[in-house]
XYZ file of C-alpha atoms in Angstrom:
518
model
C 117.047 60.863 109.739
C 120.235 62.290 109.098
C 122.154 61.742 112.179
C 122.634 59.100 115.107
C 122.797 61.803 117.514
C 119.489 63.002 116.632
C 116.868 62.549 119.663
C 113.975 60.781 118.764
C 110.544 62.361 117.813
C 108.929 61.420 121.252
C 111.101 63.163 123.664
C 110.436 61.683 127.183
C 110.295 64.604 130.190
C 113.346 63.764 131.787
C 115.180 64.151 128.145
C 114.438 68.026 128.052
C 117.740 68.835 129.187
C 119.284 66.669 126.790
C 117.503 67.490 123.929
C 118.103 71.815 124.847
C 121.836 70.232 125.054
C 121.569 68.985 121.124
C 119.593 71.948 119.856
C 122.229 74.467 121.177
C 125.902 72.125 121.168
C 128.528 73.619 123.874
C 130.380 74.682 121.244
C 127.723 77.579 120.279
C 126.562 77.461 124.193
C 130.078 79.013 124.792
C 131.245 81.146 121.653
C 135.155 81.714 122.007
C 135.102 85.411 120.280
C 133.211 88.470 119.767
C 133.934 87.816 115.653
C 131.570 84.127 116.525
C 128.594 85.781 117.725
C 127.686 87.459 114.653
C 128.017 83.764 112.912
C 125.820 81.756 115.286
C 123.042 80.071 114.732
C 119.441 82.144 115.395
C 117.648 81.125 118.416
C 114.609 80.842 115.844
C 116.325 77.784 114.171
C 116.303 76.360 117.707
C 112.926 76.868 118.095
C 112.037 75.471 114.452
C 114.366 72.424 114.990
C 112.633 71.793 118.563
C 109.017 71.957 116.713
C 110.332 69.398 113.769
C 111.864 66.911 116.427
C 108.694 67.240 118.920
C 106.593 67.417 115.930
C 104.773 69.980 117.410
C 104.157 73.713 117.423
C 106.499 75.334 119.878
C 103.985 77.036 121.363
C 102.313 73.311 122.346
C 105.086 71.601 123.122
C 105.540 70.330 127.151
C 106.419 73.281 129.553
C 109.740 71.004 130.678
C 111.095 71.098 127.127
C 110.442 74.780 126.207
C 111.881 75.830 129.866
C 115.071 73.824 129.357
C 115.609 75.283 125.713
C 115.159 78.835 127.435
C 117.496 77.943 130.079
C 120.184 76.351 127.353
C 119.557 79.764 125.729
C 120.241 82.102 128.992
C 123.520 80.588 129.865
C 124.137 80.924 125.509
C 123.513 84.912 126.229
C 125.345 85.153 129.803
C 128.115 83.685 128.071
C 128.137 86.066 125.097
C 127.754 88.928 127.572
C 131.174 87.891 129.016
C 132.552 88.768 126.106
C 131.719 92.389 126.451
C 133.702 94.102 129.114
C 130.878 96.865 130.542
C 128.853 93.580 131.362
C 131.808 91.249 132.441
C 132.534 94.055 135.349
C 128.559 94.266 136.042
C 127.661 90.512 136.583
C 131.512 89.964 138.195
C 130.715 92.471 140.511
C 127.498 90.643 141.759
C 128.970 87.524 141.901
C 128.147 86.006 138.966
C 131.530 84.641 136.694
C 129.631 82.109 134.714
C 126.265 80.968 133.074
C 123.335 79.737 135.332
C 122.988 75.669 135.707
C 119.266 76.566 136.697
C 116.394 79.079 136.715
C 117.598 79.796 140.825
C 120.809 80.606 139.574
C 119.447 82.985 136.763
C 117.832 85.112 139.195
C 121.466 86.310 140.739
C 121.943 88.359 138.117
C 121.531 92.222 138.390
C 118.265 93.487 137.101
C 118.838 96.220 134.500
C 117.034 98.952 134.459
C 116.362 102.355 132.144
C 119.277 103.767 133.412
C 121.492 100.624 132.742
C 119.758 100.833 129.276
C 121.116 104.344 128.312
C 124.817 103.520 129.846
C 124.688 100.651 127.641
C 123.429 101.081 124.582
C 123.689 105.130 124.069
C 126.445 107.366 123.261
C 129.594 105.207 122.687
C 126.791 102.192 123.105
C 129.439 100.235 125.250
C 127.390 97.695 125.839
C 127.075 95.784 122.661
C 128.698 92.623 122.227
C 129.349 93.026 118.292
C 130.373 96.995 117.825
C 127.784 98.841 115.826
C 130.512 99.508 112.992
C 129.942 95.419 111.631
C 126.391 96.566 110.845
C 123.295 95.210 110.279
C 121.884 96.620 113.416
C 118.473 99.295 113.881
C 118.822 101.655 116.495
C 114.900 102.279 117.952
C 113.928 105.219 120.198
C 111.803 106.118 122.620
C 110.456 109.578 123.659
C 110.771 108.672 127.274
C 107.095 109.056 128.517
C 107.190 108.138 131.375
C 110.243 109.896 132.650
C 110.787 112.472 129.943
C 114.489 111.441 129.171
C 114.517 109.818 125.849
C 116.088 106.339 125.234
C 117.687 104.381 122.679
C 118.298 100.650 122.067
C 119.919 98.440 118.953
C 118.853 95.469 117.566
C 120.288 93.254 114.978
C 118.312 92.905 112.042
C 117.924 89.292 111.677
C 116.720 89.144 115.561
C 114.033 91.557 114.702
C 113.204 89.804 111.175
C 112.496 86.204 113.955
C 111.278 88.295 116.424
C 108.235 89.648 114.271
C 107.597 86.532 112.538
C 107.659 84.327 115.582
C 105.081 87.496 117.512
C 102.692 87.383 114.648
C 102.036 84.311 113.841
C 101.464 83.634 117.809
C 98.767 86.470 117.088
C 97.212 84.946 114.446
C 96.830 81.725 115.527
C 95.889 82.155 119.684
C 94.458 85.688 119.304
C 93.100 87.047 116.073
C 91.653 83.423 114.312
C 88.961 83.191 116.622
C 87.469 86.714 115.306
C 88.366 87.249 111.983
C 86.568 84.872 110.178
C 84.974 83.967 106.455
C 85.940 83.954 103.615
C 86.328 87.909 102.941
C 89.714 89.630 103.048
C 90.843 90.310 106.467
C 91.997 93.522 107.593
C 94.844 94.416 110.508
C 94.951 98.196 111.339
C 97.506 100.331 113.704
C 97.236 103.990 114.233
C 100.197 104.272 116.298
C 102.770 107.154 115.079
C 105.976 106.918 113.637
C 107.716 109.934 113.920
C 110.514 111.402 115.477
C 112.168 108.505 116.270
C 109.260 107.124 118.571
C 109.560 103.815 117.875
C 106.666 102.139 118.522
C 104.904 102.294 115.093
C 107.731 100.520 113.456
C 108.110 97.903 116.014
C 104.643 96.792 116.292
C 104.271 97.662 112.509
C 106.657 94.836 112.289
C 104.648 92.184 114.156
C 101.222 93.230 112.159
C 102.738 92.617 109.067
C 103.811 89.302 109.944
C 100.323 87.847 111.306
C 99.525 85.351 108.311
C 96.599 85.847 106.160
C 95.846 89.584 106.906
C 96.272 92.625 105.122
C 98.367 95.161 106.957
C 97.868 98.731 106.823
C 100.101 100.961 108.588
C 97.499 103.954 109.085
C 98.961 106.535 111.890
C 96.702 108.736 113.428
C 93.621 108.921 111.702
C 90.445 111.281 111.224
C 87.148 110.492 111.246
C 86.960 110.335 107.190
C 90.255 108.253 107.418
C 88.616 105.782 109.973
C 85.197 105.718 107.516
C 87.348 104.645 104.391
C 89.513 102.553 105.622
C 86.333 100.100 107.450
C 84.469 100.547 104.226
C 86.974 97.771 102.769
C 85.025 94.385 102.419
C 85.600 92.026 105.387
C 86.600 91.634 109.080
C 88.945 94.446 111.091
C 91.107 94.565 113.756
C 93.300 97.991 114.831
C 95.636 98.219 117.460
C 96.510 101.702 119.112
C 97.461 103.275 121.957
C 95.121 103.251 124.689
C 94.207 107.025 124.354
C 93.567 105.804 120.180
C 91.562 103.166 120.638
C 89.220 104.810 123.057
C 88.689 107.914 120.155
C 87.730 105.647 118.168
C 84.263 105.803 119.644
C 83.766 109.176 118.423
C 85.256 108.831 115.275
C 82.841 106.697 114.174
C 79.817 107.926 115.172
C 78.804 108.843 111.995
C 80.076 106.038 109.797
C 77.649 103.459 108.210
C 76.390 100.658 110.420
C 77.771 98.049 107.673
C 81.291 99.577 108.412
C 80.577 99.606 112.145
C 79.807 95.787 112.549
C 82.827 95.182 110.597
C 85.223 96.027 113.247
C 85.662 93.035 115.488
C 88.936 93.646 117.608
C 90.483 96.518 119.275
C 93.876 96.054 120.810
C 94.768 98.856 122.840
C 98.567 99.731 124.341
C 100.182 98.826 127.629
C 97.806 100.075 130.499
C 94.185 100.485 131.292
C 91.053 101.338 129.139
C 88.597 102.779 130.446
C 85.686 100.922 131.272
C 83.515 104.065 130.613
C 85.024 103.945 127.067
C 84.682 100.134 127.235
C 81.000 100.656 126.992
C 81.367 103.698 124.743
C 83.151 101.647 121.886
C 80.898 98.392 122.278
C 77.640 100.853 121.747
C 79.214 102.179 118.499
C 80.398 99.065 117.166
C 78.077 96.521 118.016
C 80.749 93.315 116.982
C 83.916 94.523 118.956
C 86.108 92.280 121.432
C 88.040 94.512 123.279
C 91.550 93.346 124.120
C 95.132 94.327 125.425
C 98.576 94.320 123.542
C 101.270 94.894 126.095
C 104.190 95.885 124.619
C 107.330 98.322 124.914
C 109.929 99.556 122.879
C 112.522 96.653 124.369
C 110.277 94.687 123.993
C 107.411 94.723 120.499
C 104.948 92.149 122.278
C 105.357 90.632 125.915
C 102.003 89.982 126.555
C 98.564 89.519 124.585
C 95.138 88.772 126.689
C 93.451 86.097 124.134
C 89.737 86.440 125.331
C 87.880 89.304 126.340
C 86.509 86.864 129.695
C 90.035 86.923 130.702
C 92.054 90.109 131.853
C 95.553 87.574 131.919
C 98.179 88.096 129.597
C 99.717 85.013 127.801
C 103.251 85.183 126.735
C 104.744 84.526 123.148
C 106.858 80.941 124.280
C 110.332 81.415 122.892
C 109.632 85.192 122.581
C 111.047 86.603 125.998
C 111.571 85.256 129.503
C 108.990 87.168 131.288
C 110.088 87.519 135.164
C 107.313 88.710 138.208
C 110.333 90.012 140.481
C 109.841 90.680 143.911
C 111.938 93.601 145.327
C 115.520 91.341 145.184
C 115.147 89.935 141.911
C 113.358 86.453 142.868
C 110.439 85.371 141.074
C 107.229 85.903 142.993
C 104.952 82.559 144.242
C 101.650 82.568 141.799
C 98.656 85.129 142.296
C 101.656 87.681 143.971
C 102.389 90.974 142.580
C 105.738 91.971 141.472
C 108.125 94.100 138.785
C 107.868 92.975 135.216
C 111.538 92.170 134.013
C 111.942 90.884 130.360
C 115.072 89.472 128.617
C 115.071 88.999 124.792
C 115.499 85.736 123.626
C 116.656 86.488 120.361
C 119.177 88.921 121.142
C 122.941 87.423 120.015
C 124.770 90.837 118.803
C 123.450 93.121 121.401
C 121.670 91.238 124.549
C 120.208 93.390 127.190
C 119.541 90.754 131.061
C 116.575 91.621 132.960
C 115.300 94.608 132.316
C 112.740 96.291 134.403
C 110.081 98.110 131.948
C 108.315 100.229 134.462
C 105.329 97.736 134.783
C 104.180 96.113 137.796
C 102.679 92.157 137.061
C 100.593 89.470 138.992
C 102.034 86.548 138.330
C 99.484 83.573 136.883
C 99.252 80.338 136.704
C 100.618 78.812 133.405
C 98.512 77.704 130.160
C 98.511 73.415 130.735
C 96.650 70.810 129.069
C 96.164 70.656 125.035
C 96.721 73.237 123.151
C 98.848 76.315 123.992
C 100.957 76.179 126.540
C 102.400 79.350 128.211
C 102.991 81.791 131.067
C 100.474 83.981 132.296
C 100.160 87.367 134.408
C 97.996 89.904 134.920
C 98.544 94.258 134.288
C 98.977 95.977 137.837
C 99.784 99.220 137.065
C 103.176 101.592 136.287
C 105.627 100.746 138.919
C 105.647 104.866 139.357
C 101.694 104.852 139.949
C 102.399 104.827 143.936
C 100.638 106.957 146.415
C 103.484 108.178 148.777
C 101.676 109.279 152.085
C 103.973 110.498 154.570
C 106.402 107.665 154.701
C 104.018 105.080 153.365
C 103.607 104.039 149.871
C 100.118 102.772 148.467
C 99.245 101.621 144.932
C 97.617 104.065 143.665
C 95.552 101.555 141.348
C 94.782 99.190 144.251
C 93.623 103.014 145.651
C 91.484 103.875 142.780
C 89.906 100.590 143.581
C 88.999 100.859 146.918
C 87.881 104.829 146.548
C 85.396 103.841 143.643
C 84.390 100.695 145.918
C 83.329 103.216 148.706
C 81.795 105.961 146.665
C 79.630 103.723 144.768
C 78.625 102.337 148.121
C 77.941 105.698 149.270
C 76.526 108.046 146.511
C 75.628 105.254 143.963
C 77.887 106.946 141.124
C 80.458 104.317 139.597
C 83.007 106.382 138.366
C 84.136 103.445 135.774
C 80.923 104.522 134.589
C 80.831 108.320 134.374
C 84.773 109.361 134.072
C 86.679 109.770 130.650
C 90.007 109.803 132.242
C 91.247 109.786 136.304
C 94.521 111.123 137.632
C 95.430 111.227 141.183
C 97.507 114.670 141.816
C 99.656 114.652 145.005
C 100.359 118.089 146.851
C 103.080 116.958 148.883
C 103.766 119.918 150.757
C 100.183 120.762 151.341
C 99.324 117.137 152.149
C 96.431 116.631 150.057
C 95.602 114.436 147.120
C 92.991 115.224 144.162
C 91.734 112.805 142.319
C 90.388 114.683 139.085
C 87.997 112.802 136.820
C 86.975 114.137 133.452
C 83.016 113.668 132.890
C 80.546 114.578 131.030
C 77.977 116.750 133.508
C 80.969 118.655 135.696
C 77.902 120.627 137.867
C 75.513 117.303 138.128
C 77.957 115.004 139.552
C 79.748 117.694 141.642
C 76.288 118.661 143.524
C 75.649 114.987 143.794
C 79.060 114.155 145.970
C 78.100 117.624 148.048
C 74.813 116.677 149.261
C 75.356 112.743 149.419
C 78.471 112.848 151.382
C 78.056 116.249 153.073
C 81.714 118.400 154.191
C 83.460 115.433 156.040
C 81.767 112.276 153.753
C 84.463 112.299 151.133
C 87.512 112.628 153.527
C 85.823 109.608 155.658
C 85.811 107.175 152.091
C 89.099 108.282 151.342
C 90.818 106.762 154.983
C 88.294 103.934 154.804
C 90.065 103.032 151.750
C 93.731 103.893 151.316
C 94.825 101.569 153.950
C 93.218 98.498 151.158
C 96.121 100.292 148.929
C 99.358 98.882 150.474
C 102.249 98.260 147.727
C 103.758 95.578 147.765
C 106.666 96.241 148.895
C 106.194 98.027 151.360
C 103.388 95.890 153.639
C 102.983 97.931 157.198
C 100.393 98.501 159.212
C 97.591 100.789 158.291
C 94.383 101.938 159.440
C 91.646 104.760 158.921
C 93.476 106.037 162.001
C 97.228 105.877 160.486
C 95.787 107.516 157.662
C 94.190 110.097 159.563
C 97.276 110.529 161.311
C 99.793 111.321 158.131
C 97.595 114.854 158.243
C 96.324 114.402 154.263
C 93.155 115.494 153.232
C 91.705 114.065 149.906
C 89.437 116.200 147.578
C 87.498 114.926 144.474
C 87.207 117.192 141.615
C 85.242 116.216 138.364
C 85.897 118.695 135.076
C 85.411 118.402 131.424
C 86.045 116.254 129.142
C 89.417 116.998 127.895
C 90.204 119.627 130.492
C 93.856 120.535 130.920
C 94.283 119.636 134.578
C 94.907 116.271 133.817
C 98.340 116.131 132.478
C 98.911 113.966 129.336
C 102.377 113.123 128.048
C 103.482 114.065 124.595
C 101.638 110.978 122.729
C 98.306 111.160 125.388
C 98.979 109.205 127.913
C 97.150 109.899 131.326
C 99.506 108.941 133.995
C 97.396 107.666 137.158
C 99.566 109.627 139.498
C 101.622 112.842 139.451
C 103.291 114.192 141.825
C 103.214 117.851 142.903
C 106.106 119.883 144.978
């Protein structure tokens, strides 16, 4: 071995610390000057050097050692922040003048949010530690599609170059191995665009590529003819897309050969929901299909990937990102509680972004133990915007959807997982009355069916029966059919085509849950 100071290869729990303390010394812990950062060593080199010492994959290795490296590496990035003057002023001014000695501590500091992104890391871009002008950076954008105001955020190259590597071969090993299998060529797919600046299609494009043993094609948006050649290549497929692309995919292939259909084994769809109406559609068309979720964002190219279709969790990418489930003050939430996803980049020396919120609200799960992978685990809870605001109450409008397809389905015997395309709650504030418009199939069939089941006061009855099951979490009052009653809102249920215009989609498809109306 080539040093006395080295730990040895069988590192006991209570040497975690220690061993965190040798992979990242406190002379790169604390780096004097802005010109260091640029010169230290990659947080991927920690993680390689942890896996040759524990002789282990990282991703196996004890949950003590890989949260003490993660800790070493916090205080490593609060330190480097200091350097930077926008964030000296931010975390002085909520008390924080140094780096965390634990996780407790970590949690003082400010969340960041989309707004704190575009101060930081637009315009001027103020908030980088090493000034765009040394180079070596890729600026990423989004369109904003959530809130319509487009963002930007910069990268260093060589974090991305880890970042990728480290994301796809997690893939490949915990997620794709199990279901691309033989001997024939295996094939990775992504229609997601890559234009104007929307950066998605690069970032994930970057992960793909880097899954080992697959061949990566970058397709965009495809046709039907597209979708035919491409699965008439010899051997297993998987495709990733947005949500709104991987449930089109039904339709594209409905004409394609039933050789080519059984060759598709996994979808990966985007950050939110599928349908479970196109669930079943896809399954019927291609008879070999696992259906599973990618979360991702711009900040962040892969936070969470569910590994088996039984399981709706997410598993994180250990070493990737610290993934926080944040209650309303920035403290991690107690297992099986919902909270705000907050993610900080690991890998991030030249241009570190702390605790950003994405937009996404999490239930926290209980960690990956025993052999194998071990990791942190949580579960999609909807957009932190999809809230029901009722009066001066505010419900989740998922939990909502929930409870409202509980009741009709108890009423009327129609399971609207089962008979909608899309859903989209539509709040007329002023008027006090929410819509919830479903696209289907059979607009005049299901609409005489709710009339004559329910009758003129059925509907508004399920609605108050089940709103007060829809509390956010932050916000945990009282409520009753009575309160609800109370607030004055009437609720209406209005199926139309498929594809009709009155639900809103953002410029790349999305269907928010919820929209708000004056």
């Amino acid at each position: 071995m080539s040093s006395v100071h080295e730990p040895q290869a069988r590192v006991a729990p209570g040497d975690a610390g220690e061993l965190a303390g040798w992979l990242i010394p406190d002379w790169e812990v604390k780096p004097d000057s802005v010109s260091a950062v640029p010169h230290l060593a990659s947080f991927a080199s920690k993680i390689r050097e942890c896996e040759r010492v524990c002789q282990s994959p990282y991703s196996e290795i004890a949950h003590d050692i890989q949260d003490a490296l993660t800790l070493r590496r916090l205080q490593q990035m609060v330190n480097t922040t200091m350097l930077n003057p926008l964030w000296r002023d931010r975390l002085t001014e909520a008390g924080v003048t140094g780096a965390p000695a634990t996780f407790e501590e970590w949690q003082r500091i400010p969340l960041s949010d989309k707004d704190t992104q575009r101060d930081f890391f637009m315009g001027d871009r103020p908030g980088m530690v090493v000034p765009l002008g040394h180079g070596g950076f890729e600026i990423v954008a989004s369109g904003g599609t959530s809130g319509g105001r487009p963002l930007e955020i910069v990268y260093s190259l060589r974090e991305l170059r880890d970042t990728y590597e480290i994301a796809g071969h997690f893939m490949g090993t915990y997620q794709l191995a199990a279901y691309l299998r033989g001997a024939d060529p295996k094939w990775l797919y992504t229609t997601l665009a890559d234009y104007q600046m929307w950066s998605s299609g690069t970032m994930v494009g970057g992960v793909l590529q880097n899954v080992p043993g697959v061949n990566y094609i970058g397709a965009g948006p495809v046709t039907a003819g597209v979708l035919e050649h491409m699965f008439s290549y010899p051997g297993p497929k998987a495709l990733m897309g947005i949500t709104a692309g991987i449930a089109i995919l039904a339709e594209l292939g409905a004409g394609m050969s039933r050789e080519a259909r059984d060759s598709f084994r996994v979808a990966l769809y985007g950050s939110g929901v599928l349908a479970q109406r196109k669930r079943a559609e896809l399954q019927a068309i291609y008879p070999n299909l696992v259906i599973l979720s990618y979360f991702a964002a711009t900040q962040a190219e892969t936070i969470g990937l569910q590994l088996r279709a039984e399981s709706p969790y997410l598993a994180s990418v250990p070493g990737l990102h610290l993934v926080e489930i944040v209650d309303e003050r920035g403290r991690w939430v107690d297992e099986g509680e919902e909270g705000e996803l907050v993610v900080t980049r690991l890998h991030a020396h030249e241009a570190p972004l702390l605790r950003l919120k994405l937009g996404d609200r999490m239930i926290r799960r209980p960690r990956l133990e025993g052999p194998g992978l071990k990791t942190q685990q949580f579960e999609f809870a909807g957009r932190t915007g999809d809230i029901l605001h009722l009066a001066d109450s505010q419900y989740s409008a998922a939990r909502a959807y929930d409870a409202l397809r509980e009741e009709l389905r108890t009423a009327t015997a129609v399971d609207l997982d089962e008979v909608a395309h899309e859903v989209q709650f539509v709040n007329h504030r002023e008027g006090r009355t929410i819509t919830l418009v479903a696209s289907v199939d059979d607009v005049p069939a299901l609409t005489y069916r709710m009339d004559t089941t329910l009758g003129p006061y059925g509907l508004q009855s399920v609605f108050v029966n089940a709103v007060p099951r829809a509390l956010s979490l932050f916000n945990q009052g009282e409520a009753n059919p009575l309160s609800i009653e109370k607030t004055g809102y009437r609720f209406q249920l209005k199926f139309v085509p498929k594809a009709s215009p009155e639900i809103e989609r953002t410029a790349v498809g999305k269907v928010p849950l919820v929209r708000d109306r004056g």
